[in-house]
Amino acid sequence: MRCEIAVDIDTCPDHVWAVLTDVTRWPRWTTAVRDATLVGGGVLTLGGVVRLRAPRLPERVWRVSELHPRRRRITLSDEGLGARASVRFALTTPEGDGARTRVTVVHERAGWVGATVAWVTARTVEAHLQTLAGDLKKHCETRRRAREAAGNAATTVS
C-alpha cells in the first residue's frame, strides 16, 4: 500500500524543515498526532527512535532511517514479523522560488501482515496524512505572517 500527499507552503524550506524536524512539538500544531516522543530525548538524529500516537491508530515506534538536512528528506521506518512500513517527508522548492516549499509525504506498507493492516487502516492513515500536511501548512504560514508583522512593526517604530 502506498499513500502520497503533497502540499505547497508559502514560506521558505528552512522554516518548514525546522518545524518538521522538531517532532516532539507536532502535537502542538496538528491533531493528526496525539503524542510524539524522541526515545532518549535530544534532537532528531539518524538511527534515532520516535514514538508516535495518533487518533484511532495504535502507538507506533519508528526508527529514523534517513535524515538529510541538505536535501531536506526524512524517512521513518518500522519492520516487524511480516511487515515493513515507512513514512518519508521530502521538501522541495518550485523552480526559482525560494520563498515557497512543497512538502511530499509518502507512506508505504509491505509484507503479508503489513498489507493486511494497510487494507484495514488505509482510510484513517490517509486522513491523518492529509491533516498533518494541512496543519503543517497552516502552522508554518501563520508563523511566517507573525514574523513579518513583527518585522514591519519594528520598522515602523524605528
JSON list of C-alpha atoms in Angstrom, two decimals:
[
{"chain": "A", "resi": 1, "resn": "MET", "atom": "CA", "xyz": [0.00, 0.00, 0.00]},
{"chain": "A", "resi": 2, "resn": "ARG", "atom": "CA", "xyz": [1.26, 3.46, -0.87]},
{"chain": "A", "resi": 3, "resn": "CYS", "atom": "CA", "xyz": [-0.27, 6.81, 0.02]},
{"chain": "A", "resi": 4, "resn": "GLU", "atom": "CA", "xyz": [1.22, 10.10, -1.18]},
{"chain": "A", "resi": 5, "resn": "ILE", "atom": "CA", "xyz": [0.18, 13.58, -0.08]},
{"chain": "A", "resi": 6, "resn": "ALA", "atom": "CA", "xyz": [1.71, 16.87, -1.26]},
{"chain": "A", "resi": 7, "resn": "VAL", "atom": "CA", "xyz": [1.15, 20.40, -0.03]},
{"chain": "A", "resi": 8, "resn": "ASP", "atom": "CA", "xyz": [2.61, 23.77, -1.08]},
{"chain": "A", "resi": 9, "resn": "ILE", "atom": "CA", "xyz": [3.55, 26.08, 1.78]},
{"chain": "A", "resi": 10, "resn": "ASP", "atom": "CA", "xyz": [4.12, 29.81, 1.38]},
{"chain": "A", "resi": 11, "resn": "THR", "atom": "CA", "xyz": [7.32, 30.01, 3.40]},
{"chain": "A", "resi": 12, "resn": "CYS", "atom": "CA", "xyz": [10.97, 29.08, 2.96]},
{"chain": "A", "resi": 13, "resn": "PRO", "atom": "CA", "xyz": [12.18, 25.48, 3.21]},
{"chain": "A", "resi": 14, "resn": "ASP", "atom": "CA", "xyz": [14.45, 26.25, 6.18]},
{"chain": "A", "resi": 15, "resn": "HIS", "atom": "CA", "xyz": [11.46, 27.23, 8.30]},
{"chain": "A", "resi": 16, "resn": "VAL", "atom": "CA", "xyz": [9.40, 24.19, 7.26]},
{"chain": "A", "resi": 17, "resn": "TRP", "atom": "CA", "xyz": [12.39, 21.91, 7.92]},
{"chain": "A", "resi": 18, "resn": "ALA", "atom": "CA", "xyz": [12.84, 23.35, 11.42]},
{"chain": "A", "resi": 19, "resn": "VAL", "atom": "CA", "xyz": [9.16, 22.74, 12.25]},
{"chain": "A", "resi": 20, "resn": "LEU", "atom": "CA", "xyz": [9.11, 19.27, 10.72]},
{"chain": "A", "resi": 21, "resn": "THR", "atom": "CA", "xyz": [12.27, 18.02, 12.45]},
{"chain": "A", "resi": 22, "resn": "ASP", "atom": "CA", "xyz": [11.06, 19.18, 15.87]},
{"chain": "A", "resi": 23, "resn": "VAL", "atom": "CA", "xyz": [8.86, 16.08, 16.16]},
{"chain": "A", "resi": 24, "resn": "THR", "atom": "CA", "xyz": [8.12, 16.40, 19.88]},
{"chain": "A", "resi": 25, "resn": "ARG", "atom": "CA", "xyz": [6.17, 19.59, 19.10]},
{"chain": "A", "resi": 26, "resn": "TRP", "atom": "CA", "xyz": [3.96, 18.04, 16.40]},
{"chain": "A", "resi": 27, "resn": "PRO", "atom": "CA", "xyz": [1.02, 17.57, 18.81]},
{"chain": "A", "resi": 28, "resn": "ARG", "atom": "CA", "xyz": [1.05, 21.35, 19.41]},
{"chain": "A", "resi": 29, "resn": "TRP", "atom": "CA", "xyz": [0.18, 22.18, 15.80]},
{"chain": "A", "resi": 30, "resn": "THR", "atom": "CA", "xyz": [-1.56, 19.08, 14.39]},
{"chain": "A", "resi": 31, "resn": "THR", "atom": "CA", "xyz": [-4.49, 16.97, 15.51]},
{"chain": "A", "resi": 32, "resn": "ALA", "atom": "CA", "xyz": [-3.07, 14.05, 13.48]},
{"chain": "A", "resi": 33, "resn": "VAL", "atom": "CA", "xyz": [-0.59, 13.27, 16.29]},
{"chain": "A", "resi": 34, "resn": "ARG", "atom": "CA", "xyz": [-1.62, 13.00, 19.94]},
{"chain": "A", "resi": 35, "resn": "ASP", "atom": "CA", "xyz": [1.83, 12.32, 21.35]},
{"chain": "A", "resi": 36, "resn": "ALA", "atom": "CA", "xyz": [5.36, 12.37, 19.91]},
{"chain": "A", "resi": 37, "resn": "THR", "atom": "CA", "xyz": [8.42, 11.31, 21.87]},
{"chain": "A", "resi": 38, "resn": "LEU", "atom": "CA", "xyz": [12.07, 11.05, 20.92]},
{"chain": "A", "resi": 39, "resn": "VAL", "atom": "CA", "xyz": [13.20, 7.96, 22.81]},
{"chain": "A", "resi": 40, "resn": "GLY", "atom": "CA", "xyz": [16.25, 9.00, 24.81]},
{"chain": "A", "resi": 41, "resn": "GLY", "atom": "CA", "xyz": [15.44, 12.71, 24.35]},
{"chain": "A", "resi": 42, "resn": "GLY", "atom": "CA", "xyz": [17.57, 15.15, 22.44]},
{"chain": "A", "resi": 43, "resn": "VAL", "atom": "CA", "xyz": [17.08, 16.07, 18.80]},
{"chain": "A", "resi": 44, "resn": "LEU", "atom": "CA", "xyz": [16.13, 14.06, 15.74]},
{"chain": "A", "resi": 45, "resn": "THR", "atom": "CA", "xyz": [19.15, 12.04, 14.58]},
{"chain": "A", "resi": 46, "resn": "LEU", "atom": "CA", "xyz": [19.84, 9.28, 12.07]},
{"chain": "A", "resi": 47, "resn": "GLY", "atom": "CA", "xyz": [19.11, 5.99, 13.83]},
{"chain": "A", "resi": 48, "resn": "GLY", "atom": "CA", "xyz": [17.05, 7.75, 16.50]},
{"chain": "A", "resi": 49, "resn": "VAL", "atom": "CA", "xyz": [13.74, 6.33, 17.66]},
{"chain": "A", "resi": 50, "resn": "VAL", "atom": "CA", "xyz": [10.43, 8.24, 17.55]},
{"chain": "A", "resi": 51, "resn": "ARG", "atom": "CA", "xyz": [7.29, 7.05, 19.34]},
{"chain": "A", "resi": 52, "resn": "LEU", "atom": "CA", "xyz": [4.08, 8.42, 17.79]},
{"chain": "A", "resi": 53, "resn": "ARG", "atom": "CA", "xyz": [0.46, 8.11, 18.90]},
{"chain": "A", "resi": 54, "resn": "ALA", "atom": "CA", "xyz": [-2.29, 9.11, 16.50]},
{"chain": "A", "resi": 55, "resn": "PRO", "atom": "CA", "xyz": [-6.07, 9.11, 17.00]},
{"chain": "A", "resi": 56, "resn": "ARG", "atom": "CA", "xyz": [-7.75, 5.78, 16.15]},
{"chain": "A", "resi": 57, "resn": "LEU", "atom": "CA", "xyz": [-4.42, 4.04, 15.48]},
{"chain": "A", "resi": 58, "resn": "PRO", "atom": "CA", "xyz": [-2.12, 2.00, 17.75]},
{"chain": "A", "resi": 59, "resn": "GLU", "atom": "CA", "xyz": [1.08, 3.58, 19.03]},
{"chain": "A", "resi": 60, "resn": "ARG", "atom": "CA", "xyz": [3.95, 3.20, 16.55]},
{"chain": "A", "resi": 61, "resn": "VAL", "atom": "CA", "xyz": [7.67, 3.20, 17.15]},
{"chain": "A", "resi": 62, "resn": "TRP", "atom": "CA", "xyz": [9.69, 4.43, 14.18]},
{"chain": "A", "resi": 63, "resn": "ARG", "atom": "CA", "xyz": [13.43, 4.49, 13.53]},
{"chain": "A", "resi": 64, "resn": "VAL", "atom": "CA", "xyz": [14.91, 7.44, 11.64]},
{"chain": "A", "resi": 65, "resn": "SER", "atom": "CA", "xyz": [16.38, 5.59, 8.66]},
{"chain": "A", "resi": 66, "resn": "GLU", "atom": "CA", "xyz": [17.10, 8.67, 6.55]},
{"chain": "A", "resi": 67, "resn": "LEU", "atom": "CA", "xyz": [17.91, 12.21, 7.65]},
{"chain": "A", "resi": 68, "resn": "HIS", "atom": "CA", "xyz": [19.34, 14.56, 5.02]},
{"chain": "A", "resi": 69, "resn": "PRO", "atom": "CA", "xyz": [19.24, 18.21, 6.11]},
{"chain": "A", "resi": 70, "resn": "ARG", "atom": "CA", "xyz": [20.80, 19.45, 2.84]},
{"chain": "A", "resi": 71, "resn": "ARG", "atom": "CA", "xyz": [18.38, 17.51, 0.65]},
{"chain": "A", "resi": 72, "resn": "ARG", "atom": "CA", "xyz": [15.65, 18.06, 3.25]},
{"chain": "A", "resi": 73, "resn": "ARG", "atom": "CA", "xyz": [14.48, 14.47, 3.50]},
{"chain": "A", "resi": 74, "resn": "ILE", "atom": "CA", "xyz": [13.44, 12.39, 6.49]},
{"chain": "A", "resi": 75, "resn": "THR", "atom": "CA", "xyz": [12.35, 8.76, 6.45]},
{"chain": "A", "resi": 76, "resn": "LEU", "atom": "CA", "xyz": [10.88, 6.96, 9.44]},
{"chain": "A", "resi": 77, "resn": "SER", "atom": "CA", "xyz": [10.85, 3.16, 9.17]},
{"chain": "A", "resi": 78, "resn": "ASP", "atom": "CA", "xyz": [9.47, 0.22, 11.09]},
{"chain": "A", "resi": 79, "resn": "GLU", "atom": "CA", "xyz": [9.98, -3.50, 10.50]},
{"chain": "A", "resi": 80, "resn": "GLY", "atom": "CA", "xyz": [8.44, -6.47, 12.20]},
{"chain": "A", "resi": 81, "resn": "LEU", "atom": "CA", "xyz": [7.38, -10.01, 11.54]},
{"chain": "A", "resi": 82, "resn": "GLY", "atom": "CA", "xyz": [5.71, -9.92, 8.12]},
{"chain": "A", "resi": 83, "resn": "ALA", "atom": "CA", "xyz": [5.52, -6.15, 7.93]},
{"chain": "A", "resi": 84, "resn": "ARG", "atom": "CA", "xyz": [7.55, -3.18, 6.75]},
{"chain": "A", "resi": 85, "resn": "ALA", "atom": "CA", "xyz": [6.40, 0.41, 6.88]},
{"chain": "A", "resi": 86, "resn": "SER", "atom": "CA", "xyz": [7.92, 3.80, 6.12]},
{"chain": "A", "resi": 87, "resn": "VAL", "atom": "CA", "xyz": [6.93, 7.44, 6.09]},
{"chain": "A", "resi": 88, "resn": "ARG", "atom": "CA", "xyz": [9.09, 9.77, 4.00]},
{"chain": "A", "resi": 89, "resn": "PHE", "atom": "CA", "xyz": [8.97, 13.56, 4.11]},
{"chain": "A", "resi": 90, "resn": "ALA", "atom": "CA", "xyz": [10.65, 15.41, 1.23]},
{"chain": "A", "resi": 91, "resn": "LEU", "atom": "CA", "xyz": [10.87, 19.19, 0.92]},
{"chain": "A", "resi": 92, "resn": "THR", "atom": "CA", "xyz": [11.46, 20.83, -2.43]},
{"chain": "A", "resi": 93, "resn": "THR", "atom": "CA", "xyz": [11.19, 24.34, -3.82]},
{"chain": "A", "resi": 94, "resn": "PRO", "atom": "CA", "xyz": [9.45, 25.28, -7.04]},
{"chain": "A", "resi": 95, "resn": "GLU", "atom": "CA", "xyz": [11.99, 26.43, -9.63]},
{"chain": "A", "resi": 96, "resn": "GLY", "atom": "CA", "xyz": [13.27, 29.91, -8.86]},
{"chain": "A", "resi": 97, "resn": "ASP", "atom": "CA", "xyz": [11.03, 30.36, -5.81]},
{"chain": "A", "resi": 98, "resn": "GLY", "atom": "CA", "xyz": [12.96, 30.09, -2.54]},
{"chain": "A", "resi": 99, "resn": "ALA", "atom": "CA", "xyz": [10.03, 31.59, -0.63]},
{"chain": "A", "resi": 100, "resn": "ARG", "atom": "CA", "xyz": [7.77, 28.53, -1.15]},
{"chain": "A", "resi": 101, "resn": "THR", "atom": "CA", "xyz": [8.11, 24.91, -0.15]},
{"chain": "A", "resi": 102, "resn": "ARG", "atom": "CA", "xyz": [6.47, 21.75, -1.45]},
{"chain": "A", "resi": 103, "resn": "VAL", "atom": "CA", "xyz": [6.21, 19.01, 1.17]},
{"chain": "A", "resi": 104, "resn": "THR", "atom": "CA", "xyz": [5.57, 15.50, -0.10]},
{"chain": "A", "resi": 105, "resn": "VAL", "atom": "CA", "xyz": [4.69, 12.77, 2.39]},
{"chain": "A", "resi": 106, "resn": "VAL", "atom": "CA", "xyz": [4.79, 9.14, 1.25]},
{"chain": "A", "resi": 107, "resn": "HIS", "atom": "CA", "xyz": [3.57, 6.32, 3.48]},
{"chain": "A", "resi": 108, "resn": "GLU", "atom": "CA", "xyz": [4.27, 2.75, 2.35]},
{"chain": "A", "resi": 109, "resn": "ARG", "atom": "CA", "xyz": [3.48, -0.65, 3.85]},
{"chain": "A", "resi": 110, "resn": "ALA", "atom": "CA", "xyz": [4.52, -4.09, 2.64]},
{"chain": "A", "resi": 111, "resn": "GLY", "atom": "CA", "xyz": [4.70, -7.69, 3.77]},
{"chain": "A", "resi": 112, "resn": "TRP", "atom": "CA", "xyz": [1.91, -10.17, 4.41]},
{"chain": "A", "resi": 113, "resn": "VAL", "atom": "CA", "xyz": [0.95, -8.60, 7.77]},
{"chain": "A", "resi": 114, "resn": "GLY", "atom": "CA", "xyz": [1.66, -5.06, 6.55]},
{"chain": "A", "resi": 115, "resn": "ALA", "atom": "CA", "xyz": [-0.65, -5.45, 3.56]},
{"chain": "A", "resi": 116, "resn": "THR", "atom": "CA", "xyz": [-3.49, -6.67, 5.77]},
{"chain": "A", "resi": 117, "resn": "VAL", "atom": "CA", "xyz": [-3.03, -3.87, 8.29]},
{"chain": "A", "resi": 118, "resn": "ALA", "atom": "CA", "xyz": [-2.77, -1.36, 5.44]},
{"chain": "A", "resi": 119, "resn": "TRP", "atom": "CA", "xyz": [-6.06, -2.57, 4.00]},
{"chain": "A", "resi": 120, "resn": "VAL", "atom": "CA", "xyz": [-7.81, -2.16, 7.38]},
{"chain": "A", "resi": 121, "resn": "THR", "atom": "CA", "xyz": [-6.35, 1.26, 8.25]},
{"chain": "A", "resi": 122, "resn": "ALA", "atom": "CA", "xyz": [-5.91, 2.86, 4.80]},
{"chain": "A", "resi": 123, "resn": "ARG", "atom": "CA", "xyz": [-8.65, 5.50, 5.18]},
{"chain": "A", "resi": 124, "resn": "THR", "atom": "CA", "xyz": [-7.52, 6.50, 8.67]},
{"chain": "A", "resi": 125, "resn": "VAL", "atom": "CA", "xyz": [-3.86, 6.74, 7.66]},
{"chain": "A", "resi": 126, "resn": "GLU", "atom": "CA", "xyz": [-4.69, 8.81, 4.58]},
{"chain": "A", "resi": 127, "resn": "ALA", "atom": "CA", "xyz": [-6.88, 11.14, 6.65]},
{"chain": "A", "resi": 128, "resn": "HIS", "atom": "CA", "xyz": [-4.08, 11.60, 9.20]},
{"chain": "A", "resi": 129, "resn": "LEU", "atom": "CA", "xyz": [-1.55, 12.37, 6.47]},
{"chain": "A", "resi": 130, "resn": "GLN", "atom": "CA", "xyz": [-3.94, 14.92, 4.89]},
{"chain": "A", "resi": 131, "resn": "THR", "atom": "CA", "xyz": [-4.46, 16.51, 8.30]},
{"chain": "A", "resi": 132, "resn": "LEU", "atom": "CA", "xyz": [-0.73, 16.54, 9.08]},
{"chain": "A", "resi": 133, "resn": "ALA", "atom": "CA", "xyz": [0.11, 18.19, 5.74]},
{"chain": "A", "resi": 134, "resn": "GLY", "atom": "CA", "xyz": [-2.70, 20.74, 6.03]},
{"chain": "A", "resi": 135, "resn": "ASP", "atom": "CA", "xyz": [-1.85, 21.59, 9.64]},
{"chain": "A", "resi": 136, "resn": "LEU", "atom": "CA", "xyz": [1.86, 21.93, 8.76]},
{"chain": "A", "resi": 137, "resn": "LYS", "atom": "CA", "xyz": [0.94, 24.41, 6.01]},
{"chain": "A", "resi": 138, "resn": "LYS", "atom": "CA", "xyz": [-1.32, 26.41, 8.32]},
{"chain": "A", "resi": 139, "resn": "HIS", "atom": "CA", "xyz": [1.21, 26.44, 11.17]},
{"chain": "A", "resi": 140, "resn": "CYS", "atom": "CA", "xyz": [4.18, 27.48, 9.02]},
{"chain": "A", "resi": 141, "resn": "GLU", "atom": "CA", "xyz": [2.27, 30.17, 7.11]},
{"chain": "A", "resi": 142, "resn": "THR", "atom": "CA", "xyz": [0.77, 31.60, 10.32]},
{"chain": "A", "resi": 143, "resn": "ARG", "atom": "CA", "xyz": [4.19, 31.82, 11.96]},
{"chain": "A", "resi": 144, "resn": "ARG", "atom": "CA", "xyz": [5.64, 33.43, 8.80]},
{"chain": "A", "resi": 145, "resn": "ARG", "atom": "CA", "xyz": [2.91, 36.10, 8.83]},
{"chain": "A", "resi": 146, "resn": "ALA", "atom": "CA", "xyz": [3.52, 36.74, 12.54]},
{"chain": "A", "resi": 147, "resn": "ARG", "atom": "CA", "xyz": [7.27, 37.21, 11.92]},
{"chain": "A", "resi": 148, "resn": "GLU", "atom": "CA", "xyz": [6.57, 39.55, 9.01]},
{"chain": "A", "resi": 149, "resn": "ALA", "atom": "CA", "xyz": [4.12, 41.60, 11.10]},
{"chain": "A", "resi": 150, "resn": "ALA", "atom": "CA", "xyz": [6.66, 41.86, 13.92]},
{"chain": "A", "resi": 151, "resn": "GLY", "atom": "CA", "xyz": [9.34, 42.95, 11.44]},
{"chain": "A", "resi": 152, "resn": "ASN", "atom": "CA", "xyz": [7.02, 45.59, 9.93]},
{"chain": "A", "resi": 153, "resn": "ALA", "atom": "CA", "xyz": [6.13, 46.90, 13.39]},
{"chain": "A", "resi": 154, "resn": "ALA", "atom": "CA", "xyz": [9.81, 47.21, 14.30]},
{"chain": "A", "resi": 155, "resn": "THR", "atom": "CA", "xyz": [10.50, 49.08, 11.05]},
{"chain": "A", "resi": 156, "resn": "THR", "atom": "CA", "xyz": [7.59, 51.47, 11.69]},
{"chain": "A", "resi": 157, "resn": "VAL", "atom": "CA", "xyz": [8.76, 52.25, 15.23]},
{"chain": "A", "resi": 158, "resn": "SER", "atom": "CA", "xyz": [12.37, 52.91, 14.16]}
]
